[in-house]
Amino acid sequence: MSAVIDTPRPGQDRARFLQTNTATREPWLVRLVLLVLGVGFFAIFLLLPLITVFVEALRKGLDTYGWAIHDSDVLSSIGLTFLTVLFVVPLNVLFGLAAGWAIAKFEFRGKQILITLIDLPFSVSPVIAGLSYMLVFGARGWLGPWLIDHDLKVMFAVPGIVMATTFVTFPFVARELISLMQSQGREEEEAAVVLGASGLATFVRVTLPNIRWGLIYGVILCNARAMGEFGAVSVVSGHIRGETNTLPLEVEILYNEYNFAGAFAVASFLCVLALVTLLVKWWVERRVHSGDAS
Amino acid sequence: MSLPRSRRVLPGFTPTLLWTLIWLTAVVLLPLSAVFLKASSLNAAAFADAAFSPRVLASYRLSFGASLIAASINTVFGVILAWNLVRYDFPGKRAVDALVDLPFALPTAVAGIALSALYSPNGWIGGLLAPFGIKVAFTPLGVLVALIFIGLPFVVRTVQPILEDFDTEYEEAAASLGAGRLATARHVILPALMPAVATGFAMAFARAVGEYGSVIFIAGNIPKVSEITPLLIITKLEQYDYAGATAIAAVMLVVSFILLLIINLLQARVAARGSRHA
């Protein structure tokens, strides 16, 4: 850092500080125009849709919520969504921990390719993810005949929904843990092992405390996406009401039936979950980025 | 180098790498390879027929065209918003900062019905535009609006950290050499941001091309007019035209792989520049 200026910590203080420095300050009119453009764009494209959901949900009063929480299809879709998350998040945590350990603590050839492949689901359309599972597990897919012979239902059933959701959430926990564990190095673990700790004890007592905020961060993102996934689940679910409809699919059905109040009531519930996600994320982010493990 | 020795110090390399590879193969690589295998089982004429028919070509034009425009608009406003968040102080700044990630956290179907309510002729924005004869909902413009919604955080979140770490010494030097703010922005700040901006653009574009949930409600889905490619894949699947759906998916996947490659190269450049500035 420069000796001439003493730059304070990033964030609110830094912004205020930079606007008092003639070298990093714009004329007030420029500042105003940029603020109106940036925050205005944010308000129109992100804030207004969010507000719309709540306004539409409350348009017919609170009765809609009374209907929604007593509707058996809505209730079963809530159950299915949470059941899916219950499978998907632990599977991704297990994978993320394994991938983080192998990639961050050891050197091997092809590591960069492996990291790229883990990111692959981010750039694949969820619809194509659903299609690819159809081609493997569908009635006319690779494993289709075998599954039918053994009376196993994967497509248009819970296992298919869980698998498609696992695909689209695949990188969330892993990429967070890989970059965090890479930046932490392996000295602490090596010291523990050299001092006689077992591998498992080293992982539980040394690694896990170091990565726990990163892990929570990844889980939050993974959880939000798992609850909200639409395209991939839409392909594999079969849309059987009361059985294979997740919450987002229920929103679609209600909307297409012109039950707008109901659709927006369920949507507003998902909005609240999204806002809670952002709140927790913001709180965890400060801990991850302050580099403070305690 | 003491790498081979440290490899021996820590246990667990083989099982964790094995699990990583098995899981990656089972969940991601095998299903995706099914798409290519299925597509390659078609003969060339059948593939071309399915993947390049006029209706499919129109959907590519819409999906890629609208994604390109949305990513460009997001790049301009995303950089401005990132600048606002890093450099200015304004009321509600923390809330704005947290809410920028809304498209990541909000289910796309919820975004879809919210946007179509907002932009329909009797919605808040649709009602304002209707007197001017501008229709957004159920037109290609609606597709664009949805793709802007889901793409914005990619640009803001790739540019913001680079801007936060940007050393103001460079700006001071530029100012002391007599450069105005505009010249400094053009010749000092923007060049430093370029790799991050390009990464954000590419990520927003990649996400937009494959987007489904937020688009289908507002698009109206009129064949050859406002029908996006992912929807066409679903339509073919619902008609049990697996070959047709797979051929289109294979084309989209190839584009996705190319985009992923570009994003990776750009990210490597961002990282390199970051370490140079640190």
GROMACS .gro file of N, CA and C in nm, chain B residues 131-261:
model
  393
  425PRO      N    1  -4.918   0.229  -2.364
  425PRO     CA    2  -4.961   0.345  -2.444
  425PRO      C    3  -4.866   0.378  -2.557
  426PHE      N    4  -4.738   0.338  -2.544
  426PHE     CA    5  -4.641   0.366  -2.651
  426PHE      C    6  -4.637   0.253  -2.754
  427GLY      N    7  -4.726   0.155  -2.737
  427GLY     CA    8  -4.729   0.045  -2.832
  427GLY      C    9  -4.616  -0.054  -2.813
  428ILE      N   10  -4.549  -0.047  -2.696
  428ILE     CA   11  -4.439  -0.142  -2.670
  428ILE      C   12  -4.494  -0.262  -2.594
  429LYS      N   13  -4.482  -0.379  -2.654
  429LYS     CA   14  -4.525  -0.501  -2.587
  429LYS      C   15  -4.401  -0.579  -2.545
  430VAL      N   16  -4.398  -0.619  -2.419
  430VAL     CA   17  -4.284  -0.695  -2.370
  430VAL      C   18  -4.323  -0.841  -2.347
  431ALA      N   19  -4.430  -0.860  -2.266
  431ALA     CA   20  -4.472  -0.996  -2.236
  431ALA      C   21  -4.518  -1.065  -2.364
  432PHE      N   22  -4.484  -1.192  -2.378
  432PHE     CA   23  -4.522  -1.276  -2.491
  432PHE      C   24  -4.461  -1.230  -2.623
  433THR      N   25  -4.345  -1.162  -2.615
  433THR     CA   26  -4.268  -1.126  -2.735
  433THR      C   27  -4.121  -1.156  -2.706
  434PRO      N   28  -4.035  -1.150  -2.808
  434PRO     CA   29  -3.891  -1.171  -2.784
  434PRO      C   30  -3.835  -1.073  -2.679
  435LEU      N   31  -3.895  -0.954  -2.667
  435LEU     CA   32  -3.849  -0.858  -2.564
  435LEU      C   33  -3.863  -0.918  -2.424
  436GLY      N   34  -3.970  -0.996  -2.405
  436GLY     CA   35  -3.991  -1.062  -2.276
  436GLY      C   36  -3.878  -1.159  -2.244
  437VAL      N   37  -3.835  -1.233  -2.348
  437VAL     CA   38  -3.721  -1.324  -2.331
  437VAL      C   39  -3.600  -1.245  -2.283
  438LEU      N   40  -3.577  -1.131  -2.348
  438LEU     CA   41  -3.463  -1.046  -2.313
  438LEU      C   42  -3.469  -1.001  -2.167
  439VAL      N   43  -3.588  -0.958  -2.123
  439VAL     CA   44  -3.604  -0.910  -1.985
  439VAL      C   45  -3.569  -1.021  -1.886
  440ALA      N   46  -3.618  -1.143  -1.912
  440ALA     CA   47  -3.590  -1.254  -1.821
  440ALA      C   48  -3.441  -1.286  -1.818
  441LEU      N   49  -3.376  -1.280  -1.934
  441LEU     CA   50  -3.234  -1.312  -1.939
  441LEU      C   51  -3.149  -1.203  -1.872
  442ILE      N   52  -3.197  -1.079  -1.876
  442ILE     CA   53  -3.128  -0.972  -1.802
  442ILE      C   54  -3.137  -1.001  -1.653
  443PHE      N   55  -3.257  -1.042  -1.608
  443PHE     CA   56  -3.277  -1.071  -1.466
  443PHE      C   57  -3.178  -1.174  -1.416
  444ILE      N   58  -3.167  -1.288  -1.488
  444ILE     CA   59  -3.085  -1.396  -1.434
  444ILE      C   60  -2.934  -1.373  -1.454
  445GLY      N   61  -2.896  -1.281  -1.543
  445GLY     CA   62  -2.754  -1.265  -1.574
  445GLY      C   63  -2.681  -1.158  -1.495
  446LEU      N   64  -2.757  -1.062  -1.439
  446LEU     CA   65  -2.693  -0.946  -1.377
  446LEU      C   66  -2.590  -0.980  -1.269
  447PRO      N   67  -2.620  -1.071  -1.173
  447PRO     CA   68  -2.522  -1.096  -1.067
  447PRO      C   69  -2.388  -1.149  -1.117
  448PHE      N   70  -2.388  -1.220  -1.230
  448PHE     CA   71  -2.261  -1.274  -1.279
  448PHE      C   72  -2.161  -1.162  -1.307
  449VAL      N   73  -2.208  -1.054  -1.370
  449VAL     CA   74  -2.118  -0.944  -1.403
  449VAL      C   75  -2.077  -0.870  -1.275
  450VAL      N   76  -2.177  -0.835  -1.191
  450VAL     CA   77  -2.147  -0.759  -1.070
  450VAL      C   78  -2.048  -0.835  -0.983
  451ARG      N   79  -2.072  -0.965  -0.963
  451ARG     CA   80  -1.990  -1.041  -0.869
  451ARG      C   81  -1.852  -1.079  -0.922
  452THR      N   82  -1.830  -1.071  -1.054
  452THR     CA   83  -1.692  -1.093  -1.100
  452THR      C   84  -1.614  -0.961  -1.102
  453VAL      N   85  -1.684  -0.850  -1.125
  453VAL     CA   86  -1.613  -0.722  -1.136
  453VAL      C   87  -1.588  -0.662  -0.997
  454GLN      N   88  -1.686  -0.676  -0.907
  454GLN     CA   89  -1.678  -0.613  -0.775
  454GLN      C   90  -1.549  -0.644  -0.697
  455PRO      N   91  -1.509  -0.772  -0.682
  455PRO     CA   92  -1.386  -0.798  -0.604
  455PRO      C   93  -1.261  -0.738  -0.668
  456ILE      N   94  -1.256  -0.739  -0.801
  456ILE     CA   95  -1.139  -0.681  -0.868
  456ILE      C   96  -1.133  -0.531  -0.841
  457LEU      N   97  -1.250  -0.469  -0.843
  457LEU     CA   98  -1.257  -0.325  -0.817
  457LEU      C   99  -1.219  -0.293  -0.672
  458GLU      N  100  -1.261  -0.384  -0.581
  458GLU     CA  101  -1.227  -0.363  -0.440
  458GLU      C  102  -1.077  -0.371  -0.417
  459ASP      N  103  -1.012  -0.462  -0.490
  459ASP     CA  104  -0.867  -0.479  -0.473
  459ASP      C  105  -0.786  -0.382  -0.557
  460PHE      N  106  -0.855  -0.307  -0.643
  460PHE     CA  107  -0.782  -0.219  -0.734
  460PHE      C  108  -0.707  -0.111  -0.656
  461ASP      N  109  -0.579  -0.105  -0.683
  461ASP     CA  110  -0.493  -0.013  -0.609
  461ASP      C  111  -0.515   0.130  -0.658
  462THR      N  112  -0.557   0.219  -0.567
  462THR     CA  113  -0.588   0.356  -0.610
  462THR      C  114  -0.462   0.435  -0.645
  463GLU      N  115  -0.345   0.377  -0.618
  463GLU     CA  116  -0.220   0.442  -0.657
  463GLU      C  117  -0.219   0.476  -0.806
  464TYR      N  118  -0.273   0.381  -0.886
  464TYR     CA  119  -0.272   0.402  -1.031
  464TYR      C  120  -0.354   0.525  -1.067
  465GLU      N  121  -0.468   0.541  -0.997
  465GLU     CA  122  -0.553   0.657  -1.023
  465GLU      C  123  -0.482   0.785  -0.978
  466GLU      N  124  -0.414   0.775  -0.863
  466GLU     CA  125  -0.341   0.891  -0.814
  466GLU      C  126  -0.233   0.933  -0.913
  467ALA      N  127  -0.162   0.831  -0.963
  467ALA     CA  128  -0.056   0.859  -1.061
  467ALA      C  129  -0.115   0.926  -1.184
  468ALA      N  130  -0.228   0.872  -1.232
  468ALA     CA  131  -0.291   0.928  -1.351
  468ALA      C  132  -0.332   1.073  -1.325
  469ALA      N  133  -0.390   1.097  -1.205
  469ALA     CA  134  -0.435   1.233  -1.173
  469ALA      C  135  -0.316   1.328  -1.164
  470SER      N  136  -0.206   1.280  -1.103
  470SER     CA  137  -0.091   1.369  -1.087
  470SER      C  138  -0.025   1.397  -1.220
  471LEU      N  139  -0.047   1.307  -1.318
  471LEU     CA  140   0.008   1.331  -1.451
  471LEU      C  141  -0.087   1.417  -1.534
  472GLY      N  142  -0.197   1.461  -1.472
  472GLY     CA  143  -0.286   1.555  -1.539
  472GLY      C  144  -0.405   1.493  -1.609
  473ALA      N  145  -0.429   1.361  -1.588
  473ALA     CA  146  -0.544   1.299  -1.654
  473ALA      C  147  -0.672   1.334  -1.580
  474GLY      N  148  -0.777   1.359  -1.657
  474GLY     CA  149  -0.908   1.381  -1.595
  474GLY      C  150  -0.967   1.246  -1.555
  475ARG      N  151  -1.084   1.250  -1.489
  475ARG     CA  152  -1.144   1.124  -1.443
  475ARG      C  153  -1.184   1.036  -1.561
  476LEU      N  154  -1.232   1.099  -1.668
  476LEU     CA  155  -1.277   1.020  -1.783
  476LEU      C  156  -1.158   0.948  -1.847
  477ALA      N  157  -1.049   1.021  -1.863
  477ALA     CA  158  -0.929   0.961  -1.921
  477ALA      C  159  -0.876   0.851  -1.829
  478THR      N  160  -0.879   0.875  -1.698
  478THR     CA  161  -0.833   0.773  -1.604
  478THR      C  162  -0.919   0.649  -1.613
  479ALA      N  163  -1.050   0.670  -1.619
  479ALA     CA  164  -1.141   0.556  -1.628
  479ALA      C  165  -1.113   0.477  -1.755
  480ARG      N  166  -1.090   0.549  -1.865
  480ARG     CA  167  -1.073   0.481  -1.993
  480ARG      C  168  -0.938   0.412  -2.006
  481HIS      N  169  -0.834   0.477  -1.958
  481HIS     CA  170  -0.700   0.424  -1.984
  481HIS      C  171  -0.639   0.350  -1.866
  482VAL      N  172  -0.693   0.371  -1.745
  482VAL     CA  173  -0.633   0.306  -1.629
  482VAL      C  174  -0.727   0.202  -1.567
  483ILE      N  175  -0.851   0.243  -1.537
  483ILE     CA  176  -0.939   0.153  -1.462
  483ILE      C  177  -0.999   0.044  -1.552
  484LEU      N  178  -1.057   0.085  -1.664
  484LEU     CA  179  -1.123  -0.015  -1.750
  484LEU      C  180  -1.029  -0.123  -1.802
  485PRO      N  181  -0.907  -0.086  -1.847
  485PRO     CA  182  -0.818  -0.194  -1.893
  485PRO      C  183  -0.790  -0.297  -1.782
  486ALA      N  184  -0.777  -0.250  -1.657
  486ALA     CA  185  -0.751  -0.342  -1.548
  486ALA      C  186  -0.871  -0.432  -1.522
  487LEU      N  187  -0.991  -0.379  -1.549
  487LEU     CA  188  -1.113  -0.456  -1.524
  487LEU      C  189  -1.146  -0.553  -1.638
  488MET      N  190  -1.087  -0.530  -1.754
  488MET     CA  191  -1.130  -0.601  -1.875
  488MET      C  192  -1.143  -0.753  -1.860
  489PRO      N  193  -1.041  -0.825  -1.808
  489PRO     CA  194  -1.057  -0.971  -1.797
  489PRO      C  195  -1.177  -1.010  -1.710
  490ALA      N  196  -1.199  -0.937  -1.600
  490ALA     CA  197  -1.313  -0.968  -1.513
  490ALA      C  198  -1.444  -0.937  -1.585
  491VAL      N  199  -1.447  -0.827  -1.656
  491VAL     CA  200  -1.568  -0.789  -1.730
  491VAL      C  201  -1.600  -0.896  -1.834
  492ALA      N  202  -1.495  -0.941  -1.905
  492ALA     CA  203  -1.516  -1.043  -2.008
  492ALA      C  204  -1.564  -1.174  -1.945
  493THR      N  205  -1.508  -1.210  -1.829
  493THR     CA  206  -1.552  -1.331  -1.760
  493THR      C  207  -1.699  -1.321  -1.722
  494GLY      N  208  -1.737  -1.207  -1.662
  494GLY     CA  209  -1.875  -1.187  -1.622
  494GLY      C  210  -1.969  -1.193  -1.741
  495PHE      N  211  -1.927  -1.132  -1.852
  495PHE     CA  212  -2.007  -1.136  -1.974
  495PHE      C  213  -2.026  -1.279  -2.020
  496ALA      N  214  -1.916  -1.355  -2.026
  496ALA     CA  215  -1.924  -1.493  -2.075
  496ALA      C  216  -2.010  -1.579  -1.984
  497MET      N  217  -2.000  -1.559  -1.852
  497MET     CA  218  -2.080  -1.638  -1.759
  497MET      C  219  -2.228  -1.604  -1.773
  498ALA      N  220  -2.259  -1.474  -1.783
  498ALA     CA  221  -2.398  -1.432  -1.800
  498ALA      C  222  -2.454  -1.488  -1.930
  499PHE      N  223  -2.371  -1.486  -2.035
  499PHE     CA  224  -2.414  -1.538  -2.164
  499PHE      C  225  -2.440  -1.688  -2.157
  500ALA      N  226  -2.345  -1.762  -2.097
  500ALA     CA  227  -2.359  -1.909  -2.087
  500ALA      C  228  -2.485  -1.946  -2.010
  501ARG      N  229  -2.510  -1.874  -1.900
  501ARG     CA  230  -2.628  -1.904  -1.820
  501ARG      C  231  -2.756  -1.872  -1.899
  502ALA      N  232  -2.753  -1.761  -1.971
  502ALA     CA  233  -2.873  -1.718  -2.044
  502ALA      C  234  -2.909  -1.816  -2.155
  503VAL      N  235  -2.808  -1.870  -2.223
  503VAL     CA  236  -2.834  -1.960  -2.335
  503VAL      C  237  -2.913  -2.083  -2.288
  504GLY      N  238  -2.881  -2.133  -2.170
  504GLY     CA  239  -2.947  -2.254  -2.122
  504GLY      C  240  -3.069  -2.230  -2.037
  505GLU      N  241  -3.099  -2.103  -2.008
  505GLU     CA  242  -3.206  -2.071  -1.914
  505GLU      C  243  -3.343  -2.114  -1.964
  506TYR      N  244  -3.424  -2.163  -1.872
  506TYR     CA  245  -3.556  -2.214  -1.909
  506TYR      C  246  -3.667  -2.154  -1.823
  507GLY      N  247  -3.656  -2.175  -1.689
  507GLY     CA  248  -3.766  -2.143  -1.598
  507GLY      C  249  -3.814  -1.999  -1.601
  508SER      N  250  -3.720  -1.904  -1.600
  508SER     CA  251  -3.765  -1.765  -1.592
  508SER      C  252  -3.816  -1.714  -1.725
  509VAL      N  253  -3.784  -1.785  -1.834
  509VAL     CA  254  -3.819  -1.735  -1.968
  509VAL      C  255  -3.958  -1.779  -2.012
  510ILE      N  256  -3.992  -1.907  -1.986
  510ILE     CA  257  -4.111  -1.963  -2.053
  510ILE      C  258  -4.242  -1.895  -2.015
  511PHE      N  259  -4.247  -1.835  -1.895
  511PHE     CA  260  -4.374  -1.772  -1.855
  511PHE      C  261  -4.397  -1.641  -1.929
  512ILE      N  262  -4.290  -1.566  -1.951
  512ILE     CA  263  -4.304  -1.433  -2.009
  512ILE      C  264  -4.291  -1.437  -2.162
  513ALA      N  265  -4.238  -1.548  -2.216
  513ALA     CA  266  -4.204  -1.548  -2.359
  513ALA      C  267  -4.325  -1.567  -2.449
  514GLY      N  268  -4.429  -1.636  -2.400
  514GLY     CA  269  -4.542  -1.663  -2.488
  514GLY      C  270  -4.518  -1.785  -2.575
  515ASN      N  271  -4.390  -1.818  -2.599
  515ASN     CA  272  -4.352  -1.943  -2.665
  515ASN      C  273  -4.419  -1.965  -2.800
  516ILE      N  274  -4.419  -1.861  -2.883
  516ILE     CA  275  -4.475  -1.874  -3.017
  516ILE      C  276  -4.365  -1.930  -3.109
  517PRO      N  277  -4.390  -2.047  -3.174
  517PRO     CA  278  -4.287  -2.106  -3.260
  517PRO      C  279  -4.233  -2.005  -3.361
  518LYS      N  280  -4.103  -2.006  -3.381
  518LYS     CA  281  -4.029  -1.919  -3.473
  518LYS      C  282  -4.028  -1.772  -3.431
  519VAL      N  283  -4.099  -1.736  -3.323
  519VAL     CA  284  -4.099  -1.596  -3.280
  519VAL      C  285  -4.039  -1.582  -3.141
  520SER      N  286  -4.100  -1.649  -3.043
  520SER     CA  287  -4.051  -1.632  -2.906
  520SER      C  288  -4.032  -1.767  -2.838
  521GLU      N  289  -3.986  -1.865  -2.915
  521GLU     CA  290  -3.963  -1.998  -2.860
  521GLU      C  291  -3.813  -2.021  -2.843
  522ILE      N  292  -3.768  -2.039  -2.718
  522ILE     CA  293  -3.625  -2.058  -2.694
  522ILE      C  294  -3.587  -2.205  -2.714
  523THR      N  295  -3.458  -2.229  -2.734
  523THR     CA  296  -3.411  -2.365  -2.765
  523THR      C  297  -3.439  -2.465  -2.653
  524PRO      N  298  -3.410  -2.432  -2.525
  524PRO     CA  299  -3.440  -2.531  -2.420
  524PRO      C  300  -3.587  -2.573  -2.419
  525LEU      N  301  -3.678  -2.480  -2.447
  525LEU     CA  302  -3.820  -2.516  -2.451
  525LEU      C  303  -3.848  -2.613  -2.565
  526LEU      N  304  -3.781  -2.590  -2.678
  526LEU     CA  305  -3.800  -2.678  -2.794
  526LEU      C  306  -3.756  -2.820  -2.761
  527ILE      N  307  -3.649  -2.832  -2.682
  527ILE     CA  308  -3.603  -2.966  -2.639
  527ILE      C  309  -3.713  -3.034  -2.557
  528ILE      N  310  -3.773  -2.959  -2.466
  528ILE     CA  311  -3.880  -3.016  -2.382
  528ILE      C  312  -4.001  -3.053  -2.468
  529THR      N  313  -4.035  -2.965  -2.563
  529THR     CA  314  -4.150  -2.994  -2.651
  529THR      C  315  -4.128  -3.125  -2.725
  530LYS      N  316  -4.006  -3.142  -2.779
  530LYS     CA  317  -3.975  -3.266  -2.853
  530LYS      C  318  -3.985  -3.386  -2.760
  531LEU      N  319  -3.937  -3.371  -2.638
  531LEU     CA  320  -3.943  -3.482  -2.542
  531LEU      C  321  -4.088  -3.519  -2.513
  532GLU      N  322  -4.173  -3.418  -2.498
  532GLU     CA  323  -4.313  -3.446  -2.468
  532GLU      C  324  -4.383  -3.516  -2.584
  533GLN      N  325  -4.326  -3.498  -2.705
  533GLN     CA  326  -4.382  -3.569  -2.821
  533GLN      C  327  -4.310  -3.702  -2.843
  534TYR      N  328  -4.231  -3.744  -2.746
  534TYR     CA  329  -4.152  -3.868  -2.753
  534TYR      C  330  -4.054  -3.868  -2.869
  535ASP      N  331  -4.015  -3.748  -2.916
  535ASP     CA  332  -3.915  -3.739  -3.022
  535ASP      C  333  -3.778  -3.726  -2.956
  536TYR      N  334  -3.729  -3.837  -2.900
  536TYR     CA  335  -3.602  -3.835  -2.828
  536TYR      C  336  -3.486  -3.799  -2.919
  537ALA      N  337  -3.488  -3.854  -3.042
  537ALA     CA  338  -3.378  -3.826  -3.134
  537ALA      C  339  -3.370  -3.677  -3.165
  538GLY      N  340  -3.487  -3.617  -3.190
  538GLY     CA  341  -3.490  -3.475  -3.222
  538GLY      C  342  -3.440  -3.391  -3.106
  539ALA      N  343  -3.488  -3.424  -2.984
  539ALA     CA  344  -3.446  -3.350  -2.866
  539ALA      C  345  -3.295  -3.363  -2.846
  540THR      N  346  -3.244  -3.485  -2.866
  540THR     CA  347  -3.102  -3.510  -2.842
  540THR      C  348  -3.013  -3.437  -2.942
  541ALA      N  349  -3.057  -3.431  -3.069
  541ALA     CA  350  -2.977  -3.362  -3.170
  541ALA      C  351  -2.961  -3.214  -3.133
  542ILE      N  352  -3.071  -3.151  -3.092
  542ILE     CA  353  -3.064  -3.010  -3.052
  542ILE      C  354  -2.974  -2.995  -2.929
  543ALA      N  355  -2.993  -3.088  -2.832
  543ALA     CA  356  -2.914  -3.081  -2.710
  543ALA      C  357  -2.765  -3.094  -2.739
  544ALA      N  358  -2.730  -3.181  -2.835
  544ALA     CA  359  -2.588  -3.200  -2.870
  544ALA      C  360  -2.528  -3.070  -2.923
  545VAL      N  361  -2.603  -3.000  -3.007
  545VAL     CA  362  -2.555  -2.871  -3.060
  545VAL      C  363  -2.534  -2.772  -2.945
  546MET      N  364  -2.634  -2.766  -2.854
  546MET     CA  365  -2.622  -2.674  -2.740
  546MET      C  366  -2.504  -2.710  -2.651
  547LEU      N  367  -2.482  -2.841  -2.631
  547LEU     CA  368  -2.373  -2.884  -2.543
  547LEU      C  369  -2.237  -2.843  -2.599
  548VAL      N  370  -2.222  -2.858  -2.731
  548VAL     CA  371  -2.095  -2.820  -2.793
  548VAL      C  372  -2.069  -2.672  -2.767
  549VAL      N  373  -2.174  -2.590  -2.783
  549VAL     CA  374  -2.159  -2.446  -2.758
  549VAL      C  375  -2.123  -2.423  -2.611
  550SER      N  376  -2.189  -2.497  -2.520
  550SER     CA  377  -2.159  -2.482  -2.376
  550SER      C  378  -2.014  -2.514  -2.346
  551PHE      N  379  -1.962  -2.623  -2.408
  551PHE     CA  380  -1.823  -2.662  -2.383
  551PHE      C  381  -1.728  -2.553  -2.430
  552ILE      N  382  -1.757  -2.496  -2.545
  552ILE     CA  383  -1.671  -2.389  -2.597
  552ILE      C  384  -1.675  -2.270  -2.501
  553LEU      N  385  -1.796  -2.236  -2.453
  553LEU     CA  386  -1.809  -2.123  -2.360
  553LEU      C  387  -1.731  -2.151  -2.232
  554LEU      N  388  -1.741  -2.275  -2.181
  554LEU     CA  389  -1.670  -2.312  -2.059
  554LEU      C  390  -1.521  -2.294  -2.077
  555LEU      N  391  -1.472  -2.335  -2.193
  555LEU     CA  392  -1.329  -2.322  -2.224
  555LEU      C  393  -1.288  -2.175  -2.222
   0.00000   0.00000   0.00000
